Short mmCIF file of C-alpha atoms in Angstrom, two decimals:
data_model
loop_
_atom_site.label_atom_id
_atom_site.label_comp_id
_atom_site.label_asym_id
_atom_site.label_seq_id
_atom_site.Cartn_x
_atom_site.Cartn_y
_atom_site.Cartn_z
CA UNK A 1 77.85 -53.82 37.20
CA UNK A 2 79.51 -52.37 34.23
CA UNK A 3 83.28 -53.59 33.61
CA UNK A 4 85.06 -52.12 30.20
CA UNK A 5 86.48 -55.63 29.81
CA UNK A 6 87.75 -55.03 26.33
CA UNK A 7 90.33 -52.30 27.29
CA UNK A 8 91.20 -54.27 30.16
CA UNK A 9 92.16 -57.50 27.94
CA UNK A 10 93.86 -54.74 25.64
CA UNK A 11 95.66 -53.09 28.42
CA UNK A 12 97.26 -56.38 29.32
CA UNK A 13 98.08 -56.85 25.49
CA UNK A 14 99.80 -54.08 24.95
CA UNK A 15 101.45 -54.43 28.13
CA UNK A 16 102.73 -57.87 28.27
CA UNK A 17 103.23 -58.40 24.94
CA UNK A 18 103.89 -55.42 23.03
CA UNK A 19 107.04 -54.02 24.78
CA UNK A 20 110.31 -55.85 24.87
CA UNK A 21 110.13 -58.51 27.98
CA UNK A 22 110.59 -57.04 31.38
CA UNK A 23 110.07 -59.24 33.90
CA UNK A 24 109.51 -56.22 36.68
CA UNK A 25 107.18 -55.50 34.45
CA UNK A 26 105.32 -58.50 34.12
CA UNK A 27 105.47 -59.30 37.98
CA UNK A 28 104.03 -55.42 38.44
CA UNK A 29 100.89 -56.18 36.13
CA UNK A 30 100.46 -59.57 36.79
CA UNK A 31 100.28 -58.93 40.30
CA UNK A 32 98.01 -55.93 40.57
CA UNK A 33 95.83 -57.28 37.82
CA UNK A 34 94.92 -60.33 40.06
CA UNK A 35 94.48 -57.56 42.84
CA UNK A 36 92.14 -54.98 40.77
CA UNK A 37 90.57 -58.38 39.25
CA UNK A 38 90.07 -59.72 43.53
CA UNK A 39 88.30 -56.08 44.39
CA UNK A 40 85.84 -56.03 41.23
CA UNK A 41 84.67 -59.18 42.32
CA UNK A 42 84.38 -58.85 45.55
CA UNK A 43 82.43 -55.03 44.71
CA UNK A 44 80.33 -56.97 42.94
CA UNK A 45 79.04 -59.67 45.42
CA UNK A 46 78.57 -56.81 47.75
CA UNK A 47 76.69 -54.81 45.04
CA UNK A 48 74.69 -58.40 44.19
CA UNK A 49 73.51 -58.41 48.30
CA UNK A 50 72.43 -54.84 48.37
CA UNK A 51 69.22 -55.80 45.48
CA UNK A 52 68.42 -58.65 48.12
CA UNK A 53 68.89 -56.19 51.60
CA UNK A 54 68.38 -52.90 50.52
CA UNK A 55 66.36 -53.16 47.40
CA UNK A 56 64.32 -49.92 48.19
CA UNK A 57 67.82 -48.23 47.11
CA UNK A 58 66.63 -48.46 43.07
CA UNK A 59 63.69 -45.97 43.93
CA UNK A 60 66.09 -43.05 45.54
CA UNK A 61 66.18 -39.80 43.59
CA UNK A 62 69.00 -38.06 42.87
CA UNK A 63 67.90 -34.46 42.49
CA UNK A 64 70.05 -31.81 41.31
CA UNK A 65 73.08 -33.20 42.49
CA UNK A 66 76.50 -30.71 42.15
CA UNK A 67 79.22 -32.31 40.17
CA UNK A 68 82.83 -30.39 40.57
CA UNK A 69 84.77 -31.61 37.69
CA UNK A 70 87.94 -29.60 36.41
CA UNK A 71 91.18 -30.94 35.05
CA UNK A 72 92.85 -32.34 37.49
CA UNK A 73 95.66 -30.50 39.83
CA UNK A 74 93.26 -27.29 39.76
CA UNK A 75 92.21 -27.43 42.80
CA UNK A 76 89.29 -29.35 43.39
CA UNK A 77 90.35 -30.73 46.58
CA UNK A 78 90.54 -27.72 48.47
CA UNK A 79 87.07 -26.74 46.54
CA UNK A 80 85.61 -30.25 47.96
CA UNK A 81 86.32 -29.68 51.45
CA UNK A 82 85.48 -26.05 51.40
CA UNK A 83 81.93 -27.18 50.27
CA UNK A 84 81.85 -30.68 52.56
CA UNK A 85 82.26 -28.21 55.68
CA UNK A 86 78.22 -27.38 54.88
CA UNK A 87 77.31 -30.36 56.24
CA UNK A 88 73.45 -29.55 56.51
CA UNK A 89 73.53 -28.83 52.81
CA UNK A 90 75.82 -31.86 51.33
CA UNK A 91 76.33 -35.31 51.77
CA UNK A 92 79.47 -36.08 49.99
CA UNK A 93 81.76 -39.40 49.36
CA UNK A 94 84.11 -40.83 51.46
CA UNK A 95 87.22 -42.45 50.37
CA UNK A 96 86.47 -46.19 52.41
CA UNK A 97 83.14 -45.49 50.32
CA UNK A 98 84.44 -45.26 47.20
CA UNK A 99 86.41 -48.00 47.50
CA UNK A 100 83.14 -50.07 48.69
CA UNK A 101 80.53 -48.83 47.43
CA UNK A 102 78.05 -51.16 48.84
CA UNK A 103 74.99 -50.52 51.36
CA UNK A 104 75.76 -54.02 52.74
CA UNK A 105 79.80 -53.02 53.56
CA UNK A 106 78.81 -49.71 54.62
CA UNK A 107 76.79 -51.38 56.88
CA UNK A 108 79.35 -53.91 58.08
CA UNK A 109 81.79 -50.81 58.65
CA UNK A 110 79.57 -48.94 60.70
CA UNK A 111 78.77 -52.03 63.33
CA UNK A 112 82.67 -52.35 63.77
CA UNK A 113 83.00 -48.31 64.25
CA UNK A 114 80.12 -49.02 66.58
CA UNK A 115 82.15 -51.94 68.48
CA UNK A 116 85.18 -50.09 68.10
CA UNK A 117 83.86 -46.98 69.93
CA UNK A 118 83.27 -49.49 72.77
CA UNK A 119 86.19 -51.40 72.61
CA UNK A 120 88.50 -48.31 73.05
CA UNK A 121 89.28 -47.30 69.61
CA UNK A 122 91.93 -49.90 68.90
CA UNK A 123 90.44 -50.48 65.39
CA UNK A 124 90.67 -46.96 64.72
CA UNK A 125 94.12 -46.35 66.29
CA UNK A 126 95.17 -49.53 63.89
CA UNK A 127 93.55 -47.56 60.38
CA UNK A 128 95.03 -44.31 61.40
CA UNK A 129 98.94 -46.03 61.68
CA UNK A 130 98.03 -47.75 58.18
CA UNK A 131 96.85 -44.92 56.37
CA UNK A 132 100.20 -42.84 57.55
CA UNK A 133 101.93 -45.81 56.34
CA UNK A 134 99.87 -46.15 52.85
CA UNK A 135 98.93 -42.56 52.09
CA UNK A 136 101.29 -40.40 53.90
CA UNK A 137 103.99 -40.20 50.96
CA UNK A 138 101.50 -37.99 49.04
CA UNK A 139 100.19 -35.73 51.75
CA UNK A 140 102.30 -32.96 49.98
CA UNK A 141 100.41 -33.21 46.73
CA UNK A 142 96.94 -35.15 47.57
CA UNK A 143 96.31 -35.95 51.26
CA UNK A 144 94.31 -39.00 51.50
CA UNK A 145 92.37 -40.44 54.65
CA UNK A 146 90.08 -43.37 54.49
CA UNK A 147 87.26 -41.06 56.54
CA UNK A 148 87.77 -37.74 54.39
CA UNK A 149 86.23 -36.60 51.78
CA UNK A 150 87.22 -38.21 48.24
CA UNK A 151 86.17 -37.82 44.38
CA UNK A 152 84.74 -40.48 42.91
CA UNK A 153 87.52 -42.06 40.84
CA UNK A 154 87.54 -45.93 42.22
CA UNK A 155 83.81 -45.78 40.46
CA UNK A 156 85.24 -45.12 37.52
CA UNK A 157 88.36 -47.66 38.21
CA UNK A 158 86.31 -50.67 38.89
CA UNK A 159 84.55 -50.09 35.41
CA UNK A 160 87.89 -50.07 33.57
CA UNK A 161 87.02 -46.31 32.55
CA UNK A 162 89.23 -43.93 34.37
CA UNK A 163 92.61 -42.34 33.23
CA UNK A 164 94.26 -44.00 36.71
CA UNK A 165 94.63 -46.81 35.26
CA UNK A 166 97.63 -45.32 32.83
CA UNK A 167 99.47 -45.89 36.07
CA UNK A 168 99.93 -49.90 35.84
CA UNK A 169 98.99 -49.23 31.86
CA UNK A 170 100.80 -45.99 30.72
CA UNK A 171 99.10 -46.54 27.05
CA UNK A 172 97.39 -43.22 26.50
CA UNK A 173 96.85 -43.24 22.82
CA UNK A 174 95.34 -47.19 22.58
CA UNK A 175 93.76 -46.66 25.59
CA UNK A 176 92.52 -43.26 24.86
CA UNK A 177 88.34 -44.26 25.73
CA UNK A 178 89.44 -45.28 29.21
CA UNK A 179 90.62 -41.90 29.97
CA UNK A 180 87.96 -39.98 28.16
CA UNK A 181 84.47 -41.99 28.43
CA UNK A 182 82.42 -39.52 26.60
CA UNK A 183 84.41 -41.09 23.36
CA UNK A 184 83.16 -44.56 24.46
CA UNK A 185 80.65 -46.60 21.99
CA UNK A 186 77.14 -45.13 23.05
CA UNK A 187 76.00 -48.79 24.27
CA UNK A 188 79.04 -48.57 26.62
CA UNK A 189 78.50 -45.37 27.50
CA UNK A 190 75.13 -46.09 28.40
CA UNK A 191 75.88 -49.04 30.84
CA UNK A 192 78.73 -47.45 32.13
CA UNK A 193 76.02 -44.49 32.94
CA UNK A 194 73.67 -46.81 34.39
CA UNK A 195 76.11 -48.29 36.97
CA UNK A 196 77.13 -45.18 38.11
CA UNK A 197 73.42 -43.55 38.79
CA UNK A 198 73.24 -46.93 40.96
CA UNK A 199 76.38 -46.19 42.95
CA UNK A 200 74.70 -42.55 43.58
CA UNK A 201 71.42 -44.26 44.87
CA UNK A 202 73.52 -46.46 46.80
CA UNK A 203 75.01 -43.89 48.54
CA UNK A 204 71.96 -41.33 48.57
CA UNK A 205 70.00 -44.16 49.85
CA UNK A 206 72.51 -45.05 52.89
CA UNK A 207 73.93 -41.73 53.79
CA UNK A 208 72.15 -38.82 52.66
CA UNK A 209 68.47 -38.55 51.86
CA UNK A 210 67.25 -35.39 52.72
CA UNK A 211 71.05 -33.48 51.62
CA UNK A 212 72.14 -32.99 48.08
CA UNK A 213 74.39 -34.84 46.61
CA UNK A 214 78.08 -33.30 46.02
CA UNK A 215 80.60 -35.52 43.92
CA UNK A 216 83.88 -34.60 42.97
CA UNK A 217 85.26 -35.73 39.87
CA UNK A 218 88.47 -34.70 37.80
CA UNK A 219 88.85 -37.65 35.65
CA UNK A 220 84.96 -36.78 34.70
CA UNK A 221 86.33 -33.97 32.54
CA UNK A 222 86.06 -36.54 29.83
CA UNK A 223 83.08 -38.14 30.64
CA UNK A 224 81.03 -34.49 31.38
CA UNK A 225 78.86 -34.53 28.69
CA UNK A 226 77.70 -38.47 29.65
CA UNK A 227 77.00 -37.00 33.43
CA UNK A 228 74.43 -34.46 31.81
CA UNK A 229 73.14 -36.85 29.89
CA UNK A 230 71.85 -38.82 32.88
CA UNK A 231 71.41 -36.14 35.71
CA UNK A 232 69.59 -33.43 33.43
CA UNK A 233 69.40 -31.34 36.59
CA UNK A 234 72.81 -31.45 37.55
CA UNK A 235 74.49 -28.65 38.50
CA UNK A 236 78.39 -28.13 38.04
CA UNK A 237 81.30 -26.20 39.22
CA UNK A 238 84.26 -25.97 37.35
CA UNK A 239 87.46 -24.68 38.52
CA UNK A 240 90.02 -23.52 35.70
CA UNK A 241 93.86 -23.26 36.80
CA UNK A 242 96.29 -22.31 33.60
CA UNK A 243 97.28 -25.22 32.09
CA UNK A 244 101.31 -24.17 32.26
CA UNK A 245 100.51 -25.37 36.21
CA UNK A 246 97.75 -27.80 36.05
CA UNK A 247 98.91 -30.13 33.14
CA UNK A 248 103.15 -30.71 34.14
CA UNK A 249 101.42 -31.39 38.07
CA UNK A 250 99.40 -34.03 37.17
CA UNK A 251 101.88 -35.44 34.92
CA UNK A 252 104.13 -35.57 38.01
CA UNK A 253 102.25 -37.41 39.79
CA UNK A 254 102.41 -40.37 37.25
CA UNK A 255 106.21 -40.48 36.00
CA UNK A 256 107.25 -41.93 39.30
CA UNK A 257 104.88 -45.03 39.45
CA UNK A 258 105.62 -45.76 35.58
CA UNK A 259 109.50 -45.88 36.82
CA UNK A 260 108.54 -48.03 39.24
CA UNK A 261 107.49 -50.89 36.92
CA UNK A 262 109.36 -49.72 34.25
CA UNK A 263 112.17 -47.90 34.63
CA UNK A 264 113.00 -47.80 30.90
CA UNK A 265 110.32 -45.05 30.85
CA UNK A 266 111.89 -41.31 30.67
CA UNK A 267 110.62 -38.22 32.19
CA UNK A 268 109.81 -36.61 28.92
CA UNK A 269 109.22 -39.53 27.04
CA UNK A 270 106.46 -40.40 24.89
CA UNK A 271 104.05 -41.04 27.81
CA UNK A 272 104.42 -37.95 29.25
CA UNK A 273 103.64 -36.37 26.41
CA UNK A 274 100.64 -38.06 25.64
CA UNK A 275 99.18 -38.10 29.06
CA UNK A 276 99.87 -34.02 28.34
CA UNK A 277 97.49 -34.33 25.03
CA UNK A 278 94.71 -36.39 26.95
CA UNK A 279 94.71 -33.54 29.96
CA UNK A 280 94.72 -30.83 27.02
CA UNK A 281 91.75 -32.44 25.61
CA UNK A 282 90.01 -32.50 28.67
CA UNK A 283 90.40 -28.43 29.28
CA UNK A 284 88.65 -28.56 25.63
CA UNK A 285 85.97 -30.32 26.34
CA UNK A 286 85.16 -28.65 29.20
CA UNK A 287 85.51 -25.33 27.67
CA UNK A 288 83.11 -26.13 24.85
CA UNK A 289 80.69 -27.99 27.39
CA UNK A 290 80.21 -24.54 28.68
CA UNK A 291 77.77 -23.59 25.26
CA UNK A 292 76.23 -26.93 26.16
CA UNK A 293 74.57 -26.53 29.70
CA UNK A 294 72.04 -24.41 30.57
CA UNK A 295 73.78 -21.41 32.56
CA UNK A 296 71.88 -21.30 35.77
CA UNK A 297 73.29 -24.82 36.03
CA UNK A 298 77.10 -23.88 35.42
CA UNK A 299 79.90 -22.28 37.50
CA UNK A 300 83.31 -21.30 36.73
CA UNK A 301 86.01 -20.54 39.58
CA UNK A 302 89.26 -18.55 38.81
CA UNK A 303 91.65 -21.13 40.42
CA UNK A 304 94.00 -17.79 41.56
CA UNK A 305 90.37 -16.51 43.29
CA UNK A 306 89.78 -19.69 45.09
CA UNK A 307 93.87 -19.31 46.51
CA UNK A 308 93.54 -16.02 47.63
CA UNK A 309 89.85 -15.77 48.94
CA UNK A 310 87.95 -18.76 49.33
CA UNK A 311 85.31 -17.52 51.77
CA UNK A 312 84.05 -14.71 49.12
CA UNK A 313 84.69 -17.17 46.12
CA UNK A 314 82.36 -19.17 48.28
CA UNK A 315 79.78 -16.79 49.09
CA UNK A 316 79.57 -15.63 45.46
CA UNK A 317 79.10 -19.42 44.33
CA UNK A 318 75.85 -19.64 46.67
CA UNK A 319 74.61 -17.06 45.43
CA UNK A 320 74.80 -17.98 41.98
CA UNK A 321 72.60 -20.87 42.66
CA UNK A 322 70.71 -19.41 44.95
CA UNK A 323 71.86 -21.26 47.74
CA UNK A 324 72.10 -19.33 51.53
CA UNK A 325 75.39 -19.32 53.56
CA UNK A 326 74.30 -20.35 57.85
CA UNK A 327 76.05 -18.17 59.78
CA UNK A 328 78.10 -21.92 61.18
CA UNK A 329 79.44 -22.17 57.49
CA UNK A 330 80.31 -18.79 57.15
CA UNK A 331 82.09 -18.88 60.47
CA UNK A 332 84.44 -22.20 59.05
CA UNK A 333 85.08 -20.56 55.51
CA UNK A 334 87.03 -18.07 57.76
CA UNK A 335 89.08 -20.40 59.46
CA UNK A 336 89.39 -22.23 55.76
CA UNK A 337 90.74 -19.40 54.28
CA UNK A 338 93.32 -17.97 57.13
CA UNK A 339 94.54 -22.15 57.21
CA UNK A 340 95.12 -21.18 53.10
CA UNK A 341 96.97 -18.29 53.53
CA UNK A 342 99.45 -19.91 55.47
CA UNK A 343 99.80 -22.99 53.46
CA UNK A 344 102.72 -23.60 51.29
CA UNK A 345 103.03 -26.81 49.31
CA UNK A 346 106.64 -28.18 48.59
CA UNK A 347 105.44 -29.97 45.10
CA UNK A 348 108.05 -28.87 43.10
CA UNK A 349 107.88 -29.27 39.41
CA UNK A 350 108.69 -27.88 35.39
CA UNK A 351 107.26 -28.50 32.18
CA UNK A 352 110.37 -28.84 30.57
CA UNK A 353 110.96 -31.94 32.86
CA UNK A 354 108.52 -33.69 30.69
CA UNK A 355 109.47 -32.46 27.25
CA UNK A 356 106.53 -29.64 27.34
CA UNK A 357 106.74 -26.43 26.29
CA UNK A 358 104.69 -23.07 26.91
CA UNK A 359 104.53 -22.77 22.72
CA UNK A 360 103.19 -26.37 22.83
CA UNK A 361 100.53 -25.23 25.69
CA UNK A 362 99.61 -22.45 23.60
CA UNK A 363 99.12 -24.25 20.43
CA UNK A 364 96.53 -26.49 21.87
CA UNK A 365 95.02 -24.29 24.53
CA UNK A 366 95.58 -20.50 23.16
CA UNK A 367 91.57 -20.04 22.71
CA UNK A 368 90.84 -21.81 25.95
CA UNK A 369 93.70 -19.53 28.21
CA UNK A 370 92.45 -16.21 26.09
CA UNK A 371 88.58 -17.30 27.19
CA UNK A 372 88.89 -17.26 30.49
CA UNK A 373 92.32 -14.21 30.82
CA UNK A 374 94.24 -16.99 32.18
CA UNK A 375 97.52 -14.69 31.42
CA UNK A 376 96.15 -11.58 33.29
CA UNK A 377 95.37 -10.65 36.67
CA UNK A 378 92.86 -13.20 38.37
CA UNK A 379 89.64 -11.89 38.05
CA UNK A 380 86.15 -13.86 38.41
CA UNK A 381 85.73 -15.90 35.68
CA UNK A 382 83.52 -14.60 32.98
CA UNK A 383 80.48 -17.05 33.12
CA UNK A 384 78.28 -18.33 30.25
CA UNK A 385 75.67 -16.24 28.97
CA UNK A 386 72.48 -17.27 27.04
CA UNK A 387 70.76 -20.46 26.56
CA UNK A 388 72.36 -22.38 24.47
CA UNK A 389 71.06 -25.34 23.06
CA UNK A 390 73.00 -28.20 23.82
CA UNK A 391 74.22 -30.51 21.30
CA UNK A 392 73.88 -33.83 20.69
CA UNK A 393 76.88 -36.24 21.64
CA UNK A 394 79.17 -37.41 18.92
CA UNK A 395 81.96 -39.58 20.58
CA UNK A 396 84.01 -39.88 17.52
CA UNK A 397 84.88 -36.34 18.07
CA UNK A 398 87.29 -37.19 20.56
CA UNK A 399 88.89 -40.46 19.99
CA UNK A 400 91.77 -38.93 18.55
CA UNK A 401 94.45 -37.24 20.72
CA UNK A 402 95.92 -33.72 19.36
CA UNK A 403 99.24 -33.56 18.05
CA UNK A 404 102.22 -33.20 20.35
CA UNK A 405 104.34 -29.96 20.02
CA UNK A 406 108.50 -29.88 20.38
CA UNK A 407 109.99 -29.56 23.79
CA UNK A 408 111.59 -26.08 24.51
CA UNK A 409 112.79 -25.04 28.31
CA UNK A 410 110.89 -22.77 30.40
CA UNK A 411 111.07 -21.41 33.80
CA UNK A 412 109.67 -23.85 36.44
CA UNK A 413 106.69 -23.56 38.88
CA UNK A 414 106.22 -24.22 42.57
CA UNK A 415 102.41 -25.58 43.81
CA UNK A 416 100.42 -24.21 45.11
CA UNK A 417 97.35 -26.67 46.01
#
């Protein structure tokens, strides 16, 4: 099992020791360090039991598994469940799966659901209380349910390579691999590779042989090219929502929990606006990962298509990969998209809050937004033609985050998730 432990020894560096003394701060990363620390392990003894149970997991293919990876805040959610509802298709993560991703727990967890079912449910009366108590705070922006579908993030998390962890250790620039593996060393890219194809065959191997595999992935944006590297045959869907929406969202979501354990830490302070650069960097590298893949194997969604029709943004997916719509799926996209026209979200938010600007979103994504007519009507995105070769990785090519433009105020924008 892969664990980055050199960004995790220099995340507690910079936070313990290179910021004036706070004890709140301290107690906050002390205490959820021993946590994270408690779960690896623990993952890992589980992982450990599955080579001596379920060793037949190491020969499971994964064929042509279908990786959605935007930016995140673009919509991949609603994408996810719109493509989980073909269940004959797709076998797709679950949240309590992600968080153990173990044949042996899996395993455990189904003989209590069994029990449970004929006990009366009290188990699952007692999850669904907790998870409105743990979860329900961010039902507005990301509804979370330890039995619905989930991306693929605590992966990432328990090998100290996923931008989440700028939560407890809101270091973007130091830290600047952990949100973007793709810039990792190549031997740590490798391993970190290598333990993720085994969570896949884990998961193929317990849940879903015979379906193919559907992940979703935002914090892959930076770690895209690493995915094709090991799943040749992948195929991926990207979603692309202007960044004047996507980027100040997801920022959002992360000012709150930094004031949490440190409240010195201002809206549109320096955080904010680097955790801006790294989610600007990520529309990049998606956009040039597009000359990269073979076509056949690439989608692109007009977020603003997938709002206002997602049962013919669907159907013209499938057919793009050749895939056939049942007439059961067709008959729940419907019922998808008249629950989407009625839905409102009441995440409220402004780049200016965060010392952004529109002339700063333009300076580092003015090719990107003209690529795909983010500014005009929605249309279907225009998808990649040709071949193209693609190019060899060269991870010093991102370790560096762009420059950060001056703050200027704009009008502000409601969500629409």
């Amino acid at each position: 099992m892969f664990f980055n432990y050199q960004g995790f020894l220099k995340a507690l560096y910079l936070s313990l020791f290179q910021r004036p003394f706070r004890l709140r701060r301290w107690f906050y990363v002390l205490f959820f360090s021993v946590l994270y620390l408690a779960f690896v392990a623990f993952v890992a003894v589980g992982r450990l039991l599955d080579h001596l149970f379920f060793p037949g997991f190491k020969r499971t293919r994964i064929e042509r598994p279908v990786f959605v990876i935007a930016p995140p805040r673009s919509g991949t959610s609603f994408l996810q469940r719109l493509l989980c509802a073909d269940e004959q298709r797709f076998v797709h993560w679950k949240m309590y799966q992600t968080i153990f991703p173990s044949i042996c727990f899996q395993a455990v967890f189904n003989g209590l659901a069994w029990i449970d079912v004929k006990c009366g449910g009290v188990i699952w009366r007692l999850m669904q209380w907790c998870e409105r108590k743990w979860f329900g705070g961010w039902d507005e922006m990301h509804r979370m349910r330890l039995d619905q579908p989930e991306e693929d993030q605590a992966l990432f998390l328990y090998a100290f390579a996923s931008e989440a962890i700028f939560m407890l250790f809101p270091f973007v620039v130091p830290l600047w691999e952990v949100g973007f593996p793709d810039a990792l060393p190549p031997p740590s890219r490798r391993a970190l590779m290598a333990y993720y194809r085994s969570c896949l065959q884990r998961h193929v191997y317990a849940n879903g042989r015979g379906r193919t595999l559907l992940v979703k992935s935002t914090h892959a944006s930076g770690a895209i090219e690493s995915i094709l590297e090991t799943f040749p045959d992948a195929r991926f869907i990207t979603i692309v929502r202007h960044p004047d929406e996507a980027i100040p969202s997801h920022v959002s979501l992360f000012v709150p929990v930094w004031q949490a354990h440190s409240p010195e830490i201002e809206k549109d302070g320096d955080e904010s606006k680097a955790y801006a650069a790294l989610a600007a960097e990520w529309y990049r590298h998606l956009h040039r990962f597009r000359a990269r893949v073979d076509p056949a194997n690439f989608y692109s969604i007009d977020y603003r298509d997938l709002r206002a029709d997602p049962a013919h943004t669907i159907a013209t997916l499938y057919r793009h990969f050749g895939w056939d719509v049942s007439e059961s799926y067709r008959a729940r996209l419907r019922e998808f998209t008249e629950q989407q026209h009625a839905f409102q979200s009441a995440h409220c938010y402004s780049l200016e809050e965060f010392g952004l600007s529109k002339q700063w979103i333009r300076e580092e994504l003015g090719p990107v937004i003209e690529s795909y007519g983010l500014d005009g009507k929605a249309a279907a995105v225009q998808q990649p033609q040709g071949g193209g070769l693609r190019q060899t990785l060269a991870p010093d090519r991102y370790r560096q985050p762009p420059p950060l433009g001056q703050p200027a105020v704009i009008h502000g924008v409601q969500e629409a998730e």
